[in-house]
Amino acid sequence: MPCLFAQLILTPLLSHVRKPKSQDIRQTNSDYQLMARQKLPLGIQDFEELRRGGYLYVDKTDMLWKIANGNKYNFLSRPRRFGKSLLTSAMQCYFEGRRELFEGLRIMDIEKEWVKRPVLHFSMNQGGSDVDSLSHYLDDSLAAYEEIYGKRPTEMTLSNRFTGIIQRAYERSGVQIAILVDEYDAPLQHSFMTPQHEACRSLYRDFFTGLKDYGYCIKCVFLTGITKFTQISLFSVLNTVTNISFYDDYATVCGLTSDEIEKCFKEELKSLSEKRGWEALQTLKNLKEMYDGYHFSESLQGVFNPYSVLCALKEQRLKSFWIASGATEMLPKLLKNFERDVEKLDGSLIDMDYLETADVSVANPKLFLYQSGYLTIKDVVGDSYVLGFPNREVKKALFEMVIPNMLHQSLDEVENAIQEMKVEFSVGHVDEGVRCLKQLIAHTPYSTQKKEHFVFEEHFRFVVKNLFYICGFHVEEEVQMSNRRIDLVVHTPDILYVLELKMKDNGGCGSAERQLNERHYADAFCASRRQVVCLALEFDKDNRGLVGWKNVALRQR
């Protein structure tokens, strides 16, 4: 999925209109919008198709040029659907000297020679999930290049065939070649925590080892992926690979900045505002809350998720597009034993060097959650990064992923009950909403051996809070009110729910009701235009669930 979008290019209007000359591609957004609706590049990963098809393209070719003409060996990590494949395709077109595809873009002011180079391009997301599939893909890819550059009888292994192609491509062209490996880690992710993983890693080690011996033949090696597996030859044997993923210069090479969205999507933003009844500033604020917040370097230059933004502008509504498009197979495996720790990840510290150089670990999910886009850099403190959830879409998705495991219920059961709970609490049907809540947390397992009531109360507060959050409501925990603290405050569009939770052996509903009344919790929200409802909830550690509740029904004073 593209992340490079940029300057608009024209599509032919009617057959009788003259075909645009190359300089015509430089027309401005406003000129274009007078002639035709711009085409959003959803599903377009091929740079030539994007340019010739008249799709919108946000120009980042100055960064592309800098990567291509910088270090010889480069690795860029970005989350899925952030445009790595389109970036790789654009780089291939650049190295092939296809100048006509770049007319009107920034690179034209930088590149003067346009050298045509051989390019070896591997898309490893076609490599399957086991060593046999990976081997077959590499064999087929090499066979195609051997049709062009030939093969010696002595070249029997995949590694020897690869280096033979590199050498002959260089010798026959007379110029250094480019090697592009897109989504290099796809087979490693698919095989993670399976017996096939080590076999895939060994095949990678053998295949890429020869790159370091043929550096004189190579202008640039560019690898993209999500995760960084340091044990394979790309990062161990081939120890000259530069991880540019954290470089300030490339912080926005994948993704959309706020300025780019405002400049390139004016009409779409206007339409979205009109359809949803939002002011222009509110539309940008809503997009930001839902899809912004990604930072890939200590400069904290921010980008939006490009896939979600494009989908939202195309469908003219906001929802979890990126999450709905699928998740990497590694994520559930890594989160399996960290359900209760997910919330603690927001605002957690991690050493800079560790985040930038360490390998993915089952024992520490932070690395993978960062690399896959579920955590991002929020701040820098000394030599540590502060990690956190990028935006609402991601945070909601993570909790949706771990809640079924915590509740020991199927995903379908959880999803249906959550949707029903959301509707009932939104319209003020408190009893029905609480019944949904009771159904969701019935018999929740709890592994802690401590028996104090406050330990169990903390557990249930954690579960209840996150169920309301998954419903899409804003939730505040332990809200400080002068000399008292409210357990939970749930904000729905029309109603504020003030929740006090008590264990059965700590007074239960009666104690919670007295606390709500005596401490006048509802008074704290008297300025709100929304209805205020106070709920007393009683939990039982033996039954492991919600056993009683009372709608105190206090309204603002």
Coordinates of C-alpha atoms in Angstrom, one line a residue:
M1 CA 0.0 0.0 0.0
P2 CA 1.5 3.3 -1.0
C3 CA 2.9 5.7 1.4
L4 CA 4.8 7.9 -1.1
F5 CA 1.8 9.7 -2.6
A6 CA 2.5 13.2 -3.8
Q7 CA 2.2 15.8 -6.4
L8 CA -0.8 15.2 -8.7
I9 CA -0.4 13.9 -12.2
L10 CA -2.9 14.3 -15.0
T11 CA -5.0 11.7 -16.7
P12 CA -6.0 12.0 -20.3
L13 CA -9.4 13.7 -20.4
L14 CA -11.0 12.8 -23.7
S15 CA -9.7 11.2 -26.8
H16 CA -9.8 14.5 -28.7
V17 CA -7.7 16.3 -26.2
R18 CA -4.0 16.4 -27.1
K19 CA -1.8 14.0 -25.1
P20 CA 0.1 15.9 -22.4
K21 CA 3.7 16.6 -23.0
S22 CA 6.1 15.7 -20.2
Q23 CA 6.1 19.3 -18.8
D24 CA 2.3 19.2 -18.5
I25 CA 2.7 16.8 -15.6
R26 CA 3.8 19.7 -13.5
Q27 CA 0.3 21.2 -13.2
T28 CA -0.8 22.2 -9.8
N29 CA -3.4 20.5 -7.6
S30 CA -5.9 23.3 -8.3
D31 CA -5.5 22.9 -12.1
Y32 CA -6.0 19.2 -11.9
Q33 CA -9.1 19.5 -9.7
L34 CA -10.8 21.7 -12.3
M35 CA -10.3 18.9 -14.9
A36 CA -11.0 15.7 -13.1
R37 CA -11.4 14.0 -9.7
Q38 CA -8.1 12.8 -8.4
K39 CA -7.6 9.1 -8.1
L40 CA -6.6 7.8 -4.7
P41 CA -3.9 5.1 -5.1
L42 CA -5.5 2.4 -2.9
G43 CA -4.0 -1.0 -3.8
I44 CA -1.4 0.5 -6.1
Q45 CA 2.1 -0.8 -5.3
D46 CA 3.7 -0.4 -8.7
F47 CA 5.2 3.0 -9.4
E48 CA 4.8 2.9 -13.1
E49 CA 1.1 2.0 -12.8
L50 CA 0.6 4.8 -10.3
R51 CA 2.3 7.4 -12.6
R52 CA 0.8 6.3 -15.9
G53 CA -2.6 5.7 -14.3
G54 CA -3.0 9.3 -13.1
Y55 CA -3.1 8.5 -9.4
L56 CA -2.4 11.0 -6.7
Y57 CA 1.2 10.8 -5.6
V58 CA 2.8 12.8 -2.7
D59 CA 6.3 13.6 -3.8
K60 CA 9.1 12.1 -1.5
T61 CA 11.6 11.4 -4.3
D62 CA 14.2 13.6 -2.8
M63 CA 14.5 11.1 0.1
L64 CA 14.5 8.2 -2.4
W65 CA 17.4 9.8 -4.2
K66 CA 19.3 10.3 -1.0
I67 CA 18.8 6.6 0.1
A68 CA 19.8 5.4 -3.4
N69 CA 23.0 7.5 -3.4
G70 CA 24.0 7.1 0.2
N71 CA 25.2 4.0 1.9
K72 CA 25.7 0.9 -0.1
Y73 CA 23.7 -1.4 2.1
N74 CA 20.5 -0.1 3.6
F75 CA 17.6 -1.5 5.7
L76 CA 14.3 0.4 6.3
S77 CA 11.7 -0.9 8.7
R78 CA 8.2 0.3 8.6
P79 CA 4.8 -1.2 9.6
R80 CA 2.7 -3.0 7.0
R81 CA 0.7 -1.0 4.5
F82 CA 2.9 2.1 5.0
G83 CA 4.2 2.0 1.4
K84 CA 7.4 0.0 1.5
S85 CA 6.6 -1.9 -1.7
L86 CA 5.7 1.3 -3.6
L87 CA 8.9 2.9 -2.4
T88 CA 10.9 -0.1 -3.6
S89 CA 9.1 -0.1 -7.0
A90 CA 9.9 3.6 -7.4
M91 CA 13.6 2.9 -6.5
Q92 CA 13.7 0.2 -9.2
C93 CA 12.4 2.7 -11.8
Y94 CA 15.0 5.2 -10.7
F95 CA 17.9 2.7 -11.0
E96 CA 16.6 1.6 -14.4
G97 CA 16.9 5.2 -15.5
R98 CA 13.2 5.6 -16.3
R99 CA 13.3 9.4 -16.2
E100 CA 10.0 9.9 -17.9
L101 CA 8.2 8.5 -14.8
F102 CA 9.7 11.2 -12.5
E103 CA 8.8 14.2 -14.6
G104 CA 7.6 17.0 -12.3
L105 CA 8.9 15.4 -9.1
R106 CA 11.6 16.7 -6.8
I107 CA 14.2 14.2 -7.9
M108 CA 14.4 16.0 -11.3
D109 CA 16.1 18.9 -9.6
I110 CA 18.7 16.6 -8.1
E111 CA 19.5 13.8 -10.5
K112 CA 21.3 14.9 -13.7
E113 CA 22.8 11.7 -15.1
W114 CA 20.0 9.0 -15.0
V115 CA 22.3 6.0 -15.3
K116 CA 20.5 2.9 -16.4
R117 CA 21.5 0.0 -14.1
P118 CA 20.6 -3.7 -13.9
V119 CA 18.2 -4.3 -11.0
L120 CA 17.6 -7.5 -9.1
H121 CA 14.3 -7.2 -7.3
F122 CA 13.0 -9.8 -4.8
S123 CA 9.5 -9.5 -3.2
M124 CA 9.8 -11.9 -0.3
N125 CA 6.2 -11.8 0.7
Q126 CA 5.8 -14.3 -2.1
G127 CA 8.3 -16.6 -0.3
G128 CA 5.7 -18.6 1.7
S129 CA 5.9 -19.7 5.3
D130 CA 8.3 -22.7 5.1
V131 CA 11.7 -23.4 3.8
D132 CA 10.5 -25.3 0.8
S133 CA 8.3 -22.4 -0.4
L134 CA 11.1 -19.9 0.2
S135 CA 13.5 -22.1 -1.7
H136 CA 11.2 -22.5 -4.6
Y137 CA 10.6 -18.7 -4.8
L138 CA 14.3 -17.9 -4.8
D139 CA 14.9 -20.6 -7.4
D140 CA 12.2 -19.2 -9.7
S141 CA 13.5 -15.7 -9.3
L142 CA 17.0 -16.6 -10.1
A143 CA 15.9 -18.6 -13.1
A144 CA 14.2 -15.6 -14.5
Y145 CA 17.4 -13.5 -14.1
E146 CA 19.5 -16.3 -15.5
E147 CA 17.5 -16.0 -18.7
I148 CA 18.9 -12.5 -19.0
Y149 CA 22.4 -12.8 -17.6
G150 CA 23.2 -16.5 -18.2
K151 CA 24.3 -19.3 -15.9
R152 CA 27.5 -21.3 -15.4
P153 CA 27.4 -25.1 -15.0
T154 CA 29.3 -24.9 -11.7
E155 CA 26.7 -22.7 -10.1
M156 CA 24.6 -25.3 -8.3
T157 CA 23.5 -23.6 -5.0
L158 CA 21.1 -20.7 -4.7
S159 CA 24.0 -18.6 -3.2
N160 CA 26.4 -19.4 -6.1
R161 CA 23.7 -18.7 -8.7
F162 CA 22.9 -15.4 -7.0
T163 CA 26.4 -14.1 -6.9
G164 CA 27.0 -15.3 -10.5
I165 CA 24.1 -13.2 -11.7
I166 CA 25.4 -10.2 -9.7
Q167 CA 28.9 -10.5 -11.3
R168 CA 27.6 -11.0 -14.9
A169 CA 25.1 -8.2 -14.6
Y170 CA 27.8 -5.9 -13.6
E171 CA 30.3 -7.1 -16.2
R172 CA 27.8 -6.9 -19.1
S173 CA 26.4 -3.5 -18.3
G174 CA 29.6 -1.9 -17.2
V175 CA 27.9 -0.2 -14.3
Q176 CA 27.2 -1.2 -10.7
I177 CA 23.9 -2.8 -10.1
A178 CA 21.1 -2.4 -7.6
I179 CA 19.6 -5.2 -5.4
L180 CA 16.2 -4.6 -3.9
V181 CA 14.7 -7.0 -1.3
D182 CA 11.1 -6.0 -0.4
E183 CA 9.5 -7.4 2.8
Y184 CA 12.6 -9.5 3.4
D185 CA 11.2 -10.7 6.8
A186 CA 7.9 -12.1 5.5
P187 CA 8.9 -15.8 5.5
L188 CA 10.6 -15.3 8.9
Q189 CA 7.4 -13.9 10.4
H190 CA 5.2 -16.6 8.9
S191 CA 7.5 -19.3 10.4
F192 CA 8.1 -17.6 13.7
M193 CA 7.9 -20.0 16.7
T194 CA 7.6 -23.0 14.4
P195 CA 10.2 -25.7 13.5
Q196 CA 10.5 -24.1 10.0
H197 CA 11.9 -20.8 11.4
E198 CA 15.5 -21.9 11.9
A199 CA 15.5 -23.6 8.4
C200 CA 14.3 -20.3 6.8
R201 CA 17.0 -18.4 8.7
S202 CA 19.7 -20.8 7.6
L203 CA 18.6 -20.5 4.0
Y204 CA 18.7 -16.7 4.2
R205 CA 22.2 -16.9 5.7
D206 CA 23.5 -19.0 2.9
F207 CA 21.7 -17.0 0.2
F208 CA 22.8 -13.5 1.2
T209 CA 26.3 -14.2 2.4
G210 CA 27.9 -13.6 -1.0
L211 CA 26.8 -10.0 -1.1
K212 CA 29.7 -8.8 1.0
D213 CA 32.2 -10.4 -1.4
Y214 CA 30.8 -8.7 -4.5
G215 CA 30.4 -5.2 -3.2
Y216 CA 32.4 -3.8 -6.1
C217 CA 29.6 -4.9 -8.4
I218 CA 26.9 -3.2 -6.4
K219 CA 25.7 0.4 -6.3
C220 CA 23.0 -0.1 -3.7
V221 CA 21.3 -2.8 -1.7
F222 CA 18.0 -1.7 -0.3
L223 CA 16.0 -4.0 2.0
T224 CA 12.6 -3.3 3.6
G225 CA 10.7 -5.2 6.2
I226 CA 8.8 -4.9 9.5
T227 CA 10.9 -6.8 11.9
K228 CA 14.7 -7.0 12.3
F229 CA 16.0 -10.5 12.6
T230 CA 19.7 -10.0 13.5
Q231 CA 20.7 -13.6 13.3
I232 CA 20.5 -13.9 9.6
S233 CA 23.3 -12.9 7.3
L234 CA 21.8 -9.6 6.4
F235 CA 22.7 -8.2 9.8
S236 CA 25.4 -10.5 11.1
V237 CA 27.6 -11.9 8.3
L238 CA 26.8 -8.9 6.2
N239 CA 27.6 -6.5 9.0
T240 CA 27.8 -3.4 6.9
V241 CA 24.0 -3.0 6.5
T242 CA 22.9 0.4 7.7
N243 CA 19.6 0.5 9.6
I244 CA 18.2 3.8 8.3
S245 CA 14.9 3.2 10.0
F246 CA 15.7 5.7 12.8
Y247 CA 17.3 8.4 10.7
D248 CA 15.8 11.8 10.9
D249 CA 16.3 12.3 7.2
Y250 CA 13.9 9.5 6.4
A251 CA 11.4 9.9 9.3
T252 CA 8.6 10.8 6.8
V253 CA 9.6 8.7 3.8
C254 CA 6.7 6.4 4.5
G255 CA 3.5 7.9 5.8
L256 CA 1.6 11.2 5.3
T257 CA 2.5 14.4 7.3
S258 CA -0.2 16.7 8.4
D259 CA 0.9 19.3 5.9
E260 CA 0.8 16.8 3.0
I261 CA -2.8 15.8 3.9
E262 CA -4.0 19.4 4.1
K263 CA -2.3 20.3 0.8
C264 CA -3.1 17.2 -1.3
F265 CA -6.5 16.2 -0.1
K266 CA -8.4 19.5 0.1
E267 CA -11.4 18.4 -1.8
E268 CA -11.7 15.1 0.1
L269 CA -11.3 16.8 3.4
K270 CA -14.0 19.3 2.5
S271 CA -16.4 16.5 1.4
L272 CA -15.7 14.6 4.6
S273 CA -16.5 17.7 6.7
E274 CA -19.7 18.3 4.9
K275 CA -20.9 14.7 5.1
R276 CA -20.1 14.4 8.8
G277 CA -21.2 17.9 9.8
W278 CA -17.8 18.8 11.1
E279 CA -16.0 22.1 10.9
A280 CA -12.7 21.9 9.0
L281 CA -10.5 22.0 12.1
Q282 CA -12.6 19.3 13.7
T283 CA -12.2 17.0 10.7
L284 CA -8.4 17.3 10.9
K285 CA -8.5 16.8 14.7
N286 CA -10.6 13.6 14.2
L287 CA -8.3 12.3 11.6
K288 CA -5.3 13.0 13.8
E289 CA -6.8 11.3 16.8
M290 CA -7.6 8.2 14.8
Y291 CA -4.7 7.8 12.4
D292 CA -1.8 10.1 13.3
G293 CA 0.9 9.8 16.0
Y294 CA 3.7 7.7 14.3
H295 CA 7.3 8.8 15.0
F296 CA 10.3 6.9 13.7
S297 CA 13.2 9.0 14.9
E298 CA 14.2 11.1 17.9
S299 CA 13.2 14.3 16.0
L300 CA 9.6 13.2 16.5
Q301 CA 8.5 14.2 13.0
G302 CA 5.0 12.8 12.9
V303 CA 3.2 10.9 10.2
F304 CA -0.3 9.5 9.7
N305 CA -1.1 5.9 8.7
P306 CA -1.4 6.4 4.9
Y307 CA -3.6 3.4 4.3
S308 CA -6.2 4.4 6.9
V309 CA -6.2 8.0 5.7
L310 CA -6.7 7.0 2.1
C311 CA -9.5 4.6 3.0
A312 CA -11.2 7.2 5.3
L313 CA -11.1 9.9 2.5
K314 CA -12.3 7.4 -0.1
E315 CA -15.2 6.1 2.0
Q316 CA -15.8 9.5 3.7
R317 CA -16.0 8.0 7.2
L318 CA -13.6 7.1 10.0
K319 CA -13.1 3.6 11.2
S320 CA -10.4 1.1 11.8
F321 CA -9.3 0.4 8.3
W322 CA -5.6 -0.6 8.9
I323 CA -6.6 -3.0 11.6
A324 CA -9.4 -4.5 9.6
S325 CA -6.9 -5.2 6.7
G326 CA -5.2 -7.9 8.8
A327 CA -2.5 -8.3 11.4
T328 CA 0.9 -9.9 11.2
E329 CA 1.0 -13.6 12.3
M330 CA 3.6 -12.9 14.9
L331 CA 1.4 -10.5 17.0
P332 CA -0.9 -13.0 18.6
K333 CA 2.0 -15.3 19.4
L334 CA 3.9 -12.5 21.2
L335 CA 0.9 -11.1 23.0
K336 CA -0.3 -14.5 24.3
N337 CA 1.4 -14.1 27.7
F338 CA 1.2 -10.3 28.0
E339 CA -2.5 -9.5 28.1
R340 CA -2.3 -7.6 31.4
D341 CA 0.9 -5.8 30.3
V342 CA -0.5 -4.2 27.2
E343 CA -1.8 -1.1 29.0
K344 CA 1.6 -0.7 30.8
L345 CA 3.3 -0.4 27.4
D346 CA 1.8 3.1 26.9
G347 CA 4.4 5.4 28.4
S348 CA 7.0 2.7 28.9
L349 CA 10.8 3.4 28.5
I350 CA 13.2 1.5 26.4
D351 CA 16.9 2.1 25.8
M352 CA 17.6 3.7 22.4
D353 CA 20.4 1.3 21.4
Y354 CA 18.3 -1.6 22.4
L355 CA 15.3 -0.6 20.3
E356 CA 17.5 0.2 17.3
T357 CA 19.8 -2.9 17.4
A358 CA 18.2 -5.7 19.3
D359 CA 16.4 -8.7 17.8
V360 CA 12.8 -9.6 18.2
S361 CA 12.3 -11.6 21.4
V362 CA 9.4 -13.7 22.7
A363 CA 10.3 -12.4 26.2
N364 CA 9.9 -8.8 25.3
P365 CA 7.1 -7.8 23.0
K366 CA 8.1 -4.1 22.9
L367 CA 10.4 -4.5 20.0
F368 CA 8.0 -6.2 17.7
L369 CA 5.1 -4.0 18.8
Y370 CA 7.2 -0.9 17.8
Q371 CA 8.4 -2.3 14.5
S372 CA 4.9 -3.5 13.5
G373 CA 3.3 -0.1 14.3
Y374 CA 1.4 -0.9 17.5
L375 CA 3.8 1.2 19.5
T376 CA 5.7 4.3 18.5
I377 CA 8.2 6.8 19.8
K378 CA 6.3 9.4 21.9
D379 CA 9.3 11.2 23.5
V380 CA 13.0 11.1 24.2
V381 CA 14.3 11.1 27.8
G382 CA 18.1 11.0 28.0
D383 CA 19.3 8.0 26.1
S384 CA 15.8 6.3 26.2
Y385 CA 12.7 6.4 24.1
V386 CA 9.3 6.7 25.6
L387 CA 7.0 4.4 23.7
G388 CA 3.2 4.6 23.5
F389 CA 0.2 3.9 21.3
P390 CA 0.2 6.0 18.2
N391 CA -3.5 6.6 18.0
R392 CA -7.0 5.5 18.8
E393 CA -7.2 2.9 16.0
V394 CA -4.1 1.0 17.2
K395 CA -4.9 1.2 20.9
K396 CA -8.5 -0.1 20.4
A397 CA -7.2 -2.9 18.2
L398 CA -4.7 -4.1 20.8
F399 CA -7.2 -4.3 23.5
E400 CA -9.6 -6.1 21.2
M401 CA -6.9 -8.6 20.6
V402 CA -6.1 -9.4 24.2
I403 CA -9.6 -9.2 25.8
P404 CA -10.9 -12.5 24.3
N405 CA -7.9 -14.3 25.8
M406 CA -8.5 -12.6 29.2
L407 CA -12.2 -13.5 29.2
H408 CA -11.7 -17.0 27.9
Q409 CA -14.4 -16.5 25.3
S410 CA -14.4 -16.8 21.5
L411 CA -13.8 -13.7 19.4
D412 CA -17.3 -13.9 17.9
E413 CA -18.9 -14.0 21.4
V414 CA -16.9 -11.1 22.6
E415 CA -17.5 -8.9 19.5
N416 CA -21.3 -9.4 19.5
A417 CA -21.5 -8.7 23.3
I418 CA -19.3 -5.6 23.0
Q419 CA -21.5 -4.2 20.2
E420 CA -24.6 -4.8 22.2
M421 CA -23.0 -3.3 25.3
K422 CA -22.0 -0.2 23.3
V423 CA -25.5 0.4 22.0
E424 CA -27.2 0.0 25.4
F425 CA -24.9 2.3 27.3
S426 CA -25.0 4.9 24.5
V427 CA -28.7 5.3 24.8
G428 CA -28.9 5.0 28.6
H429 CA -30.3 1.5 28.9
V430 CA -28.3 0.8 32.0
D431 CA -29.7 -2.5 33.1
E432 CA -29.3 -4.0 29.6
G433 CA -25.8 -2.6 29.3
V434 CA -24.7 -4.0 32.7
R435 CA -26.1 -7.4 31.7
C436 CA -23.9 -7.4 28.6
L437 CA -21.0 -6.4 30.9
K438 CA -21.8 -9.3 33.2
Q439 CA -21.9 -11.7 30.3
L440 CA -18.5 -10.6 29.1
I441 CA -16.6 -10.9 32.4
A442 CA -18.4 -14.0 33.7
H443 CA -15.8 -16.4 35.1
T444 CA -12.8 -14.4 34.1
P445 CA -9.6 -16.3 35.0
Y446 CA -7.3 -14.8 37.5
S447 CA -3.8 -16.3 38.0
T448 CA -2.6 -14.2 40.9
Q449 CA -2.5 -16.2 44.1
K450 CA -3.1 -13.2 46.4
K451 CA -6.5 -13.3 48.1
E452 CA -6.9 -9.7 49.2
H453 CA -10.1 -8.0 47.9
F454 CA -8.2 -5.0 46.6
V455 CA -6.2 -7.2 44.3
F456 CA -9.3 -8.7 42.7
E457 CA -10.9 -5.3 42.6
E458 CA -7.9 -4.0 40.6
H459 CA -8.2 -7.0 38.2
F460 CA -11.9 -6.3 37.5
R461 CA -11.4 -2.6 37.2
F462 CA -8.8 -3.3 34.5
V463 CA -11.2 -5.6 32.6
V464 CA -14.2 -3.3 32.9
K465 CA -12.2 -0.2 31.8
N466 CA -10.9 -1.9 28.7
L467 CA -14.3 -3.3 27.7
F468 CA -15.7 0.3 27.8
Y469 CA -12.7 1.5 25.9
I470 CA -13.2 -1.1 23.1
C471 CA -16.8 0.1 22.9
G472 CA -15.3 3.4 21.6
F473 CA -15.9 5.4 24.8
H474 CA -13.3 7.6 26.5
V475 CA -12.5 6.1 29.9
E476 CA -10.7 7.7 32.9
E477 CA -9.4 5.6 35.8
E478 CA -9.0 6.7 39.4
V479 CA -10.0 10.3 38.7
Q480 CA -8.7 12.5 41.4
M481 CA -11.4 14.8 42.9
S482 CA -9.9 16.9 45.8
N483 CA -9.6 14.3 48.6
R484 CA -11.2 11.4 46.8
R485 CA -10.8 9.2 43.7
I486 CA -13.4 7.9 41.4
D487 CA -12.8 4.4 40.1
L488 CA -13.9 4.9 36.5
V489 CA -15.6 7.6 34.5
V490 CA -17.0 6.6 31.1
H491 CA -17.7 9.3 28.6
T492 CA -20.4 8.5 25.9
P493 CA -21.7 11.1 23.5
D494 CA -24.7 11.9 25.7
I495 CA -24.1 10.3 29.1
L496 CA -21.3 10.3 31.7
Y497 CA -21.2 7.1 33.8
V498 CA -19.5 7.4 37.2
L499 CA -18.6 3.8 38.3
E500 CA -17.6 2.7 41.8
L501 CA -16.4 -0.9 42.0
K502 CA -16.4 -3.0 45.3
M503 CA -15.7 -6.6 46.0
K504 CA -18.5 -8.6 47.8
D505 CA -16.3 -9.1 50.8
N506 CA -15.5 -5.4 50.9
G507 CA -19.0 -4.1 51.3
G508 CA -20.3 -4.8 47.8
C509 CA -23.0 -2.6 46.2
G510 CA -24.0 -1.1 49.5
S511 CA -20.6 0.3 50.2
A512 CA -20.2 1.5 46.6
E513 CA -23.6 3.3 46.8
R514 CA -22.7 5.0 50.1
Q515 CA -19.4 6.2 48.7
L516 CA -21.1 7.6 45.6
N517 CA -23.7 9.5 47.7
E518 CA -21.5 10.6 50.6
R519 CA -18.7 11.9 48.5
H520 CA -21.0 13.5 45.9
Y521 CA -19.1 12.1 43.0
A522 CA -21.7 13.4 40.5
D523 CA -21.1 17.0 41.6
A524 CA -17.7 17.0 39.9
F525 CA -19.5 16.9 36.6
C526 CA -22.3 19.4 37.3
A527 CA -20.9 21.7 34.5
S528 CA -21.4 19.0 31.9
R529 CA -24.3 19.2 29.5
R530 CA -24.5 15.5 29.5
Q531 CA -26.6 13.3 31.9
V532 CA -24.6 11.9 34.8
V533 CA -25.4 8.4 35.9
C534 CA -23.7 6.7 38.9
L535 CA -23.4 3.0 39.0
A536 CA -22.4 0.8 41.9
L537 CA -20.9 -2.5 40.8
E538 CA -20.3 -5.6 43.0
F539 CA -17.8 -8.3 42.1
D540 CA -17.2 -11.7 43.7
K541 CA -13.7 -13.3 43.7
D542 CA -15.2 -16.8 44.2
N543 CA -17.6 -16.6 41.3
R544 CA -15.0 -14.5 39.3
G545 CA -17.6 -12.1 38.0
L546 CA -20.1 -9.3 38.3
V547 CA -22.7 -10.4 40.8
G548 CA -24.7 -7.2 41.6
W549 CA -25.2 -3.6 40.5
K550 CA -27.3 -0.6 41.3
N551 CA -28.2 2.4 39.2
V552 CA -27.8 5.2 41.7
A553 CA -29.1 7.5 39.0
L554 CA -27.6 10.7 40.4
R555 CA -27.9 13.6 38.0
Q556 CA -25.9 16.7 37.8
R557 CA -26.8 19.4 40.3

